[in-house]
């Protein structure tokens, strides 16, 4: 195979055999896959390509589930609050939830986990004061307090697998509702093992079993009201893994019992964006262990048939996270990550697994995410592909990816020859980058950055889903920016600081809202952490805080690192306190802040160190401050969004504060252009991240190169 | 005296006797006063007018203080935090403070109240670990933890009275620094009593002793850096009343001791805008009792000389608040309030005292507040006067004021004949209003409004100063709006709800930031309060919340009245939860929201009751919601500023929700126009609050009147 083919997975489609094979040729595919909703015909299977086949292991077992109705997957729900008007209150517990998704589990095993709460007083109601009527679905609570609100935590079976449900509802399908099977019980495991053996025997042509993740979907609780269909959508939390059996096993293993309220948390559940509780951390670990133990058995079966096992990291990913503690144990042969953004490419590339594959966007569907047309009237799939690709490419250059792929209905591409041509071009770029990466050493600025948050390496690069689901969190903008910077990046937790300190890092970044997992929440209420960071900065480190970094509680400073930043945030208790006026440090402003930087101000930020260097301000409010602190720097940025000017500004600040302010080799003057230098071959990749023609100077050793690039273009310069 | 003269206090000025008497005639003065910096000559004193003389009782005693250097007023300060680099840290405690204002009180009595804190660990340092060196002013702390921050709470004498200091510094005076004397000790009291006797004897012509408040200034801590001169400015808190003696007496009376940290509060002090602690409430009460006990003695002395005693409620007001528990006991004959705003007129009018006088603005000074010219090049004192007057007038119409006055240097008015004429016009308006109020009954819509906050009636109308000092707090905008509405307004505390419930009120308003005194802070962590309000609304009440009303803690809802409002605010824990979409209730929008309403949205507000009526929104975020709740309403407004459209909107919502939505008699179509109807005389005052000509319809019983008004004009219509 020459370098202009291979490393590409094509979605084949029965009925379009000619197109499938033509595009396989044009795009240099070495693998053909099926997709959700497509089949591969014999003609395709026999055409000499490797074959990936998709398996969603917990779906498609309705018949068995009907005979084993206690083996549906489950979840806790909290009933909508009901106000007591008299001494007794009746609560229709399922009211408001989507009844095609949920069925009350009223077994005795289940009901012993139910709890009733007075939410006005924040108090559990004694079990002797309530009863459940299976016929009506109503919980009656006695001896209540008038004008208090009551809720019931209860267990439901989930009788419609959420991805199937979504596709049905979105596309108005009229097919059988596929239910999710819970592999927690021995019976279910025996059944699934048997099922997989049969599947492998039935799919002789399949070289790679592509697990569409494993067992448990991200949490997606639907309501019965069109005006609020998605009651809860969390791509990271574990609510869909519970069952009385799981909770019983947890209690045996961990020596204490979890309650329904440990999950329900006053109706908030445990959003991934908030710091995990100790109990939830235990439960996550418990579930990860289970998913791995049984998942590994399935991988072994696949291997026993001479097939490889890849896992697609999306949808039912809960418990198998590739940065979790057990991922290596599964023995997966490859990881496939669907990508919209650079950070997802880094996420994939960083996993210890033989093959790293990206599933590109757009998906070959008529309509894209958010409902806009792609392969249909009004769509421009070439442009979409370019936009996604430039986001991914700058990250992919920094860390090697082995394969690319597409998904969906291949026939939809027929009317878009410019898309077809662009994919070929993109694949050429990819293969060229990969070849350089295989043969060479990428130059990386010797700055080691740690991103600090409550989850640490377990949630490296991602927060809990794609960019368009997490854009409101500052940190994803930081991660996305970092994904293409020529520097080393780690993700660390507060536990890591307690255990190992910060030696070896040049820059630590912490970014997020007060109380969030990304800022760190209660972790800041630990003087050991604060002291360790103060010492580390004082001795030369750079701590870069964004937003409400290190905010916690009610101490002498609200930002626990306020002394490091040289500023603080007023929560209202200091509204009568004076504020230092200041002048902008014009020299640093000129040096570090490119034109076009847009940073949102926070009205309640004020200097506490009058000698801090304010390098950006608005209306007398500091927005970016560099505070010399001992031999190091505290840096504060009031908010951050990933725009080209902002990204360059972040890059500049990191370099300046790490002592690399004179470093400018391989940095393009134009902020929309990035470079990657391969040392052995002395090749400089120059990447235009923008949809504009650009001409830019690039400092290359002692010389300056002038480069002109077309929109989205990548050029390979021999130095 | 005819009705076109009297009820006016003129500031006389020696050296300008002719002008003084001319203006006294033109403006119909019955009283001439001196001002800070002016004298009255014999010619003026003998001209047949009543004479007010200003006394600032705690100032002008430098000679005695030099002999009694432990009788200066005092304060706690917290030293700037210093980081320990080794096992010992040295703190120059006064560093950063204005040394002309403060002198360390290093007496043994003082030092036993000092405390040292590890602010990183939030822990008191044992007294055995620190010592103070009087020679250097340095506290040395031993056995410290490296990279922790340490502070010292210490006592200072205040050696420059703050108003004197301000005038000196602002005007570059080069006079003696007047120090404030603390009347807490028996010796000081004996001295002051003697002094006041002598003063009364020396001021035979004086009819009224005008106490420029009493003993303790609002808190005004200055720093030594030009870039942050005012370290702390709180018009309501009590830090300037402390001394070892006061604290010892407190301990005796209350059975427990206050510490320095009870005042310092981690450097935050106790901002009036935050809810008071139990200890601070005790201390306030203790101080109020003292100020009243000794203040009353001074008033009695004044009375014993046949003079009246008025008090000017500004500057050194701390402890004598007219809505405090003891104000009536002083026996003051009059209260003088300087006013910029309507709510200050209501504040004055509502006090139980024989005479209510307003000191109008602008002050007769070259330069006004904020440094803009008034009676000097570039100034327009007539326009300033009009602007202040229209704010005050709409409130003054609702509640009777007895007298008006001016203050400052009279000679400055000479070059501003239009100002002189306008004051005469304004005084005619005032006298006409007063006559109507004396003879008649003002029509008031039978809606009883309670403003609920942590301070209750003690801080009626005001928050803790003038509008321009508190504009950032939503509630002052509400209070200012209410000050001119034709309805009854009370100010109540959470304690009032606990004691008496809400019977008798139609509408309760609560407005402010989470955790603030105005929203209520921890008071919301009391299910008795929440339940009482839920019951009261359910049975017909209207609860109107603004901003973060009822926000507290971490419960099932963040707004504890979330069920009443039909909405809640997400603090981050619900970022993965769905939100109801909604349509605007167009009918209510049309009815209640005048053109020009501007309400700031809060991105994290979301509906919890899908049937709540959203009447204003922005980008899918509800801004104004009326939520039917039992027989009553919860109303939520995301933010509020006093503009004419917003004021009318607030008025409309209060009327609509109280069942008066058809009420429109005496309401002008033009939102800049307000009316007051006097029932006996059947007179309608029509007030143009704007600086524009307006023509408006007014519904009057069954008819419609069309009225045209000049800018700022008030018309008196006989119906």
PDB file of C-alpha atoms in Angstrom, chain A residues 556 563 580 608-610, chain B residues 77-83 90-98 119 149-152 154 221-225 228-229 231:
ATOM      1  CA  UNK A 556      -9.804  36.335  54.125  1.00  0.00           C
ATOM      2  CA  UNK A 563      -2.384  36.600  47.105  1.00  0.00           C
ATOM      3  CA  UNK A 580      -6.842  50.332  43.892  1.00  0.00           C
ATOM      4  CA  UNK A 608      -5.134  43.494  46.237  1.00  0.00           C
ATOM      5  CA  UNK A 609      -1.511  43.948  45.240  1.00  0.00           C
ATOM      6  CA  UNK A 610      -0.989  47.437  43.970  1.00  0.00           C
TER       7      UNK A 610
ATOM      8  CA  UNK B  77      -7.871  47.503  62.098  1.00  0.00           C
ATOM      9  CA  UNK B  78      -6.502  44.365  60.498  1.00  0.00           C
ATOM     10  CA  UNK B  79      -2.916  44.579  59.303  1.00  0.00           C
ATOM     11  CA  UNK B  80      -2.226  43.752  55.672  1.00  0.00           C
ATOM     12  CA  UNK B  81      -1.554  40.015  55.267  1.00  0.00           C
ATOM     13  CA  UNK B  82       2.111  39.040  55.322  1.00  0.00           C
ATOM     14  CA  UNK B  83       3.425  35.705  54.093  1.00  0.00           C
ATOM     15  CA  UNK B  90       7.306  40.208  61.247  1.00  0.00           C
ATOM     16  CA  UNK B  91       4.297  42.419  60.583  1.00  0.00           C
ATOM     17  CA  UNK B  92       4.435  46.217  60.510  1.00  0.00           C
ATOM     18  CA  UNK B  93       0.844  46.495  61.618  1.00  0.00           C
ATOM     19  CA  UNK B  94       0.045  50.091  60.676  1.00  0.00           C
ATOM     20  CA  UNK B  95       1.662  49.762  57.253  1.00  0.00           C
ATOM     21  CA  UNK B  96      -0.749  50.741  54.507  1.00  0.00           C
ATOM     22  CA  UNK B  97      -3.036  52.849  56.705  1.00  0.00           C
ATOM     23  CA  UNK B  98      -3.260  56.635  56.762  1.00  0.00           C
ATOM     24  CA  UNK B 119      -5.434  33.465  57.326  1.00  0.00           C
ATOM     25  CA  UNK B 149      -0.366  34.458  55.505  1.00  0.00           C
ATOM     26  CA  UNK B 150      -0.657  36.164  58.876  1.00  0.00           C
ATOM     27  CA  UNK B 151      -2.532  39.247  60.028  1.00  0.00           C
ATOM     28  CA  UNK B 152      -2.865  41.188  63.285  1.00  0.00           C
ATOM     29  CA  UNK B 154      -5.210  45.724  66.644  1.00  0.00           C
ATOM     30  CA  UNK B 221     -10.875  54.065  56.970  1.00  0.00           C
ATOM     31  CA  UNK B 222      -8.194  55.741  54.904  1.00  0.00           C
ATOM     32  CA  UNK B 223      -5.108  54.225  53.359  1.00  0.00           C
ATOM     33  CA  UNK B 224      -1.711  55.779  52.797  1.00  0.00           C
ATOM     34  CA  UNK B 225      -1.756  55.178  49.062  1.00  0.00           C
ATOM     35  CA  UNK B 228      -6.622  53.545  47.240  1.00  0.00           C
ATOM     36  CA  UNK B 229      -7.321  56.315  49.717  1.00  0.00           C
ATOM     37  CA  UNK B 231     -10.020  51.582  52.240  1.00  0.00           C
TER      38      UNK B 231
END
